[in-house]
Structure formats: structure tokens, C-alpha cells
Amino acid sequence: EAGVAQSPRYKIIEKRQSVAFWCNPISGHATLYWYQQILGQGPKLLIQFQNNGVVDDSQLPKDRFSAERLKGVDSTLKIQPAKLEDSAVYLCASSLDPRGGTDTQYFGPGTRLTVL
Amino acid sequence: AQSVSQHNHHVILSEAASLELGCNYSYGGTVNLFWYVQYPGQHLQLLLKYFSGDPLVKGIKGFEAEFIKSKFSFNLRKPSVQWSDTAEYFCAVTLSGGYNKLIFGAGTRLAVHP
């Protein structure tokens, strides 16, 4: 079975520029997650989609970050404008059914963002 | 707010040594517990999980973890490590009945020397 796909794998931008990341989850997985992993820390959930709808975006900095999941499949995460503190690895994950909190999440390879 | 603490940021062992990585969480309600592993150059992947039943859980590659509710702990163990166990290990929790939001610890980097 194909895993979670992400692109690009690496991105270097200057502060105040915009950037977008793309994620394609495992086929049939209704739930998609975006995590931010800053160096030396564990991943932190930014946003969770259930099909097309947003389940949790409580930790998404909405003044600069946005995300969408068109047709309940692919998703894009955008940062506009980027700040130095946005330098991190952005992980996408997917799972079958999030209800109950026991579902295994499958992670993609991540996008490493460096903001100069 | 819920949080997860991993006691050791870096662990160095020789092959065949025993491993125990500590994990504690702070939350008064019922949780589900996970250990994820990231091998060099690879994706985060599930090592094992616990949500009910026998508090001693066995995972892949000979790993096991024990849930001790009274101590809010879920320590990861392996009796004899191999060089291929070199990786970063993350403990994480979700809230039972919740929507699968993983709350991760900061991770422990394990280096195993031959």
C-alpha cells in the first residue's frame, strides 16, 4: 500500500515570503493531520480534517497559516507571510477513523522548511 | 493542558544492553498511549499502542511498554538492543473518546554502538 506523500521535501525561503506544502494521504483514509515539528521538540498538531471538514485547528496560527482539503483527499498547508520561527519540519499524517482516539496515524516524510 | 514528558533526551548504549525509556503524561482522565519511532532517514512509524486490557503491551521488533496508571507512566523497554534500534523515540497520548489528537513528548534519541 502506498504511504502518505508530501512535497516538496525541502524548502528555503526568506522571511515574509509565502510557501505552500502539499499532502496526499493513504487512499481511503478519511482523516488528515498537519503537524509542525520544531527542532528538539515533538510534533505539534496544527490542524485535523475529517473528510472536508475541520475537526481541530486550535493550534493553527490563523493570522498566517491556512489549510484546505479539497474533495476530502489532498491537502495544502500555506504560510503567508513566513517568520523565522516557522522554520520546522511539517508532517502530514492520515488515519482511517479518529473516533475514540485509538486509530493509528501514518506519517509522511515531512517537508523541512528553513526561513532565512 | 495535557502534556507528555520524556525523561531522557539522549541515550547511548552498547549492543545487547537493556533499554528503558521513560514517559509520563499529565491528564486526569482516560488516555490512549503510543510509542512512535523514527529511524534515520525514515518516516515516523508506530511501535506500539495501548488503549485497554493488559497493561503490558508488545510491539514490533521486540519492544514492549507497560502502562502504570497510578504513576501516569508508559515506559518503553527492550531487553537487548541492536545497532538497528538507533532512532528517535516519541511517546504520545490521545484522549479516550476524543478525536485522535496526538500530544507528543519531546523525543529521546537513542544511539546504539556495536
Coordinates of C-alpha atoms in Angstrom, one line a residue:
Chain A
E1 CA 0.0 0.0 0.0
A2 CA 1.3 3.5 -0.9
G3 CA 2.1 5.7 2.1
V4 CA 1.4 9.3 2.8
A5 CA 3.1 11.5 0.1
Q6 CA 4.3 15.0 0.7
S7 CA 6.0 17.6 -1.4
P8 CA 8.3 19.4 -1.5
R9 CA 10.8 17.6 0.8
Y10 CA 12.8 20.8 1.4
K11 CA 12.1 24.4 1.1
I12 CA 14.2 27.5 1.8
I13 CA 12.6 30.9 1.8
E14 CA 13.2 34.4 3.1
K15 CA 11.0 35.8 5.9
R16 CA 7.8 37.5 4.7
Q17 CA 7.7 35.2 1.7
S18 CA 4.9 32.7 1.1
V19 CA 5.1 28.9 0.9
A20 CA 2.8 26.0 0.4
F21 CA 3.0 22.3 1.2
W22 CA 1.1 19.5 -0.3
C23 CA 0.0 16.2 1.1
N24 CA -1.7 13.1 -0.4
P25 CA -3.0 10.7 2.3
I26 CA -3.3 7.0 2.1
S27 CA -6.2 6.0 -0.1
G28 CA -9.4 5.6 1.9
H29 CA -8.2 7.5 4.9
A30 CA -10.9 10.0 6.0
T31 CA -8.8 11.9 8.4
L32 CA -5.8 14.0 7.6
Y33 CA -3.5 15.8 10.1
W34 CA -0.8 18.5 9.7
Y35 CA 1.8 18.7 12.4
Q36 CA 4.7 21.1 13.0
Q37 CA 7.9 19.7 14.4
I38 CA 10.4 22.3 15.6
L39 CA 14.0 21.1 16.1
G40 CA 14.3 19.4 19.5
Q41 CA 10.6 19.1 20.1
G42 CA 7.9 16.6 19.4
P43 CA 5.4 17.1 16.6
K44 CA 2.5 19.5 17.4
L45 CA -0.9 19.3 15.8
L46 CA -1.8 22.3 13.7
I47 CA -5.0 21.1 12.0
Q48 CA -7.1 18.0 11.6
F49 CA -9.5 17.3 8.8
Q50 CA -12.3 14.8 8.8
N51 CA -13.1 14.4 5.1
N52 CA -13.6 18.0 4.0
G53 CA -14.3 19.5 7.4
V54 CA -12.0 20.8 10.1
V55 CA -12.1 18.9 13.4
D56 CA -9.4 20.8 15.3
D57 CA -7.5 23.9 14.3
S58 CA -7.0 25.3 17.8
Q59 CA -3.2 25.5 17.5
L60 CA -3.1 26.9 13.9
P61 CA -1.8 30.5 13.8
K62 CA -4.6 31.6 11.7
D63 CA -3.2 35.1 11.0
R64 CA -0.5 33.5 8.8
F65 CA -1.3 29.8 8.3
S66 CA -4.2 28.3 6.3
A67 CA -5.0 24.8 5.2
E68 CA -7.6 23.2 2.9
R69 CA -8.6 19.8 1.9
L70 CA -10.3 19.7 -1.4
K71 CA -12.8 16.9 -2.1
G72 CA -11.7 15.1 1.1
V73 CA -8.4 13.8 -0.4
D74 CA -5.3 16.0 -1.0
S75 CA -4.5 18.9 1.3
T76 CA -2.4 22.0 1.2
L77 CA -0.9 24.0 4.0
K78 CA 0.1 27.6 3.4
I79 CA 2.1 30.1 5.3
Q80 CA 1.8 33.7 4.4
P81 CA 3.9 35.6 5.4
A82 CA 6.6 33.3 6.9
K83 CA 8.5 34.2 10.0
L84 CA 11.9 32.9 11.2
E85 CA 10.1 30.9 13.9
D86 CA 8.2 28.9 11.3
S87 CA 11.4 27.0 10.5
A88 CA 10.4 23.4 11.2
V89 CA 9.5 20.1 9.6
Y90 CA 5.9 20.0 8.6
L91 CA 4.4 16.5 8.8
C92 CA 1.3 15.2 7.2
A93 CA -0.4 12.1 8.6
S94 CA -3.6 10.2 7.8
S95 CA -5.8 7.7 9.6
L96 CA -9.0 5.7 8.9
D97 CA -11.3 6.8 11.7
P98 CA -10.3 9.2 14.5
R99 CA -13.3 8.4 16.8
G100 CA -12.2 7.1 20.2
G101 CA -8.6 8.2 19.8
T102 CA -7.1 4.8 19.2
D103 CA -6.6 4.9 15.5
T104 CA -3.0 4.6 14.2
Q105 CA -1.7 7.6 12.3
Y106 CA 0.5 7.1 9.3
F107 CA 3.1 9.8 8.7
G108 CA 4.6 11.1 5.5
P109 CA 8.3 12.0 5.1
G110 CA 7.7 15.7 6.0
T111 CA 8.8 19.0 4.5
R112 CA 11.7 20.7 6.0
L113 CA 11.2 24.5 5.9
T114 CA 14.0 26.9 6.5
V115 CA 13.1 30.6 6.8
L116 CA 16.1 33.0 6.4
Chain B
A1 CA -3.4 21.3 29.4
Q2 CA -2.3 17.8 28.7
S3 CA 1.4 17.2 28.3
V4 CA 3.9 14.4 27.8
S5 CA 7.3 14.2 29.4
Q6 CA 10.2 12.1 28.3
H7 CA 12.9 12.0 30.8
N8 CA 16.0 11.4 28.6
H9 CA 16.7 13.4 25.5
H10 CA 19.8 11.3 24.6
V11 CA 20.7 7.7 25.4
I12 CA 23.8 5.9 24.4
L13 CA 24.0 2.1 24.7
S14 CA 26.2 -0.7 23.6
E15 CA 24.6 -3.6 21.7
A16 CA 23.0 -6.2 23.9
A17 CA 22.4 -3.7 26.7
S18 CA 18.9 -3.4 28.1
L19 CA 16.8 -0.3 27.3
E20 CA 14.2 1.6 29.3
L21 CA 12.9 4.9 28.1
G22 CA 10.7 6.9 30.5
C23 CA 7.4 8.6 29.6
N24 CA 4.9 10.4 31.9
Y25 CA 1.8 12.2 30.9
S26 CA -0.3 14.7 32.7
Y27 CA -4.1 14.3 32.3
G28 CA -6.7 13.2 34.9
G29 CA -8.9 11.3 32.5
T30 CA -8.6 8.2 30.4
V31 CA -5.9 8.2 27.7
N32 CA -4.6 6.1 24.9
L33 CA -0.8 5.7 24.8
F34 CA 1.5 5.4 21.9
W35 CA 5.2 5.0 21.1
Y36 CA 6.4 6.1 17.7
V37 CA 9.8 5.6 16.3
Q38 CA 11.7 7.5 13.6
Y39 CA 14.7 5.6 12.1
P40 CA 17.4 7.7 10.4
G41 CA 16.0 8.9 7.1
Q42 CA 12.6 7.3 7.6
H43 CA 9.1 8.3 8.5
L44 CA 7.6 8.3 11.9
Q45 CA 6.0 4.9 12.5
L46 CA 4.0 3.2 15.2
L47 CA 6.0 1.0 17.5
L48 CA 3.1 0.0 19.8
K49 CA 0.0 1.4 21.4
Y50 CA -2.2 0.8 24.5
F51 CA -5.9 1.7 25.0
S52 CA -7.3 -1.0 27.2
G53 CA -6.7 -4.5 28.6
D54 CA -3.4 -5.9 29.6
P55 CA -1.2 -3.0 30.6
L56 CA 1.9 -4.8 29.2
V57 CA 1.9 -4.2 25.5
K58 CA 4.1 -5.8 23.0
G59 CA 5.1 -4.1 19.8
I60 CA 7.3 -4.6 16.8
K61 CA 11.0 -5.6 16.9
G62 CA 10.9 -6.9 20.4
F63 CA 9.8 -3.7 22.1
E64 CA 7.3 -3.6 25.0
A65 CA 5.8 -1.0 27.2
E66 CA 4.0 -1.0 30.5
F67 CA 1.1 1.3 31.4
I68 CA 1.1 2.1 35.2
K69 CA -2.0 4.2 35.8
S70 CA -1.0 5.2 39.3
K71 CA 2.2 6.7 38.1
F72 CA 0.8 8.2 34.8
S73 CA 3.7 6.3 33.1
F74 CA 4.1 4.3 29.9
N75 CA 7.8 3.3 29.8
L76 CA 9.3 1.6 26.8
R77 CA 11.6 -1.4 27.2
K78 CA 13.7 -3.8 25.2
P79 CA 15.8 -6.5 26.9
S80 CA 18.7 -6.4 24.4
V81 CA 19.2 -3.6 21.9
Q82 CA 20.7 -3.8 18.4
W83 CA 22.6 -1.3 16.4
S84 CA 19.5 -1.1 14.1
D85 CA 17.5 0.3 17.0
T86 CA 19.3 3.6 16.7
A87 CA 16.5 6.0 16.2
E88 CA 14.4 8.8 17.8
Y89 CA 11.6 7.5 20.0
F90 CA 8.5 9.6 20.8
C91 CA 5.9 8.9 23.4
A92 CA 2.4 10.3 22.7
V93 CA -1.1 10.3 24.1
T94 CA -4.7 10.8 22.8
L95 CA -7.7 11.4 24.9
S96 CA -10.1 8.4 25.1
G97 CA -13.3 9.2 23.3
G98 CA -11.6 12.2 21.6
Y99 CA -10.7 12.8 18.0
N100 CA -7.2 11.2 17.9
K101 CA -5.2 14.4 18.5
L102 CA -1.7 13.1 19.3
I103 CA 0.1 15.0 22.0
F104 CA 3.8 14.1 21.7
G105 CA 6.7 14.3 24.1
A106 CA 10.0 15.9 23.0
G107 CA 11.5 12.6 22.0
T108 CA 14.6 10.5 23.0
R109 CA 17.5 10.0 20.7
L110 CA 18.9 6.5 21.1
A111 CA 22.3 5.7 19.7
V112 CA 23.4 2.0 19.9
H113 CA 27.1 1.3 19.4
P114 CA 28.2 -2.1 18.0

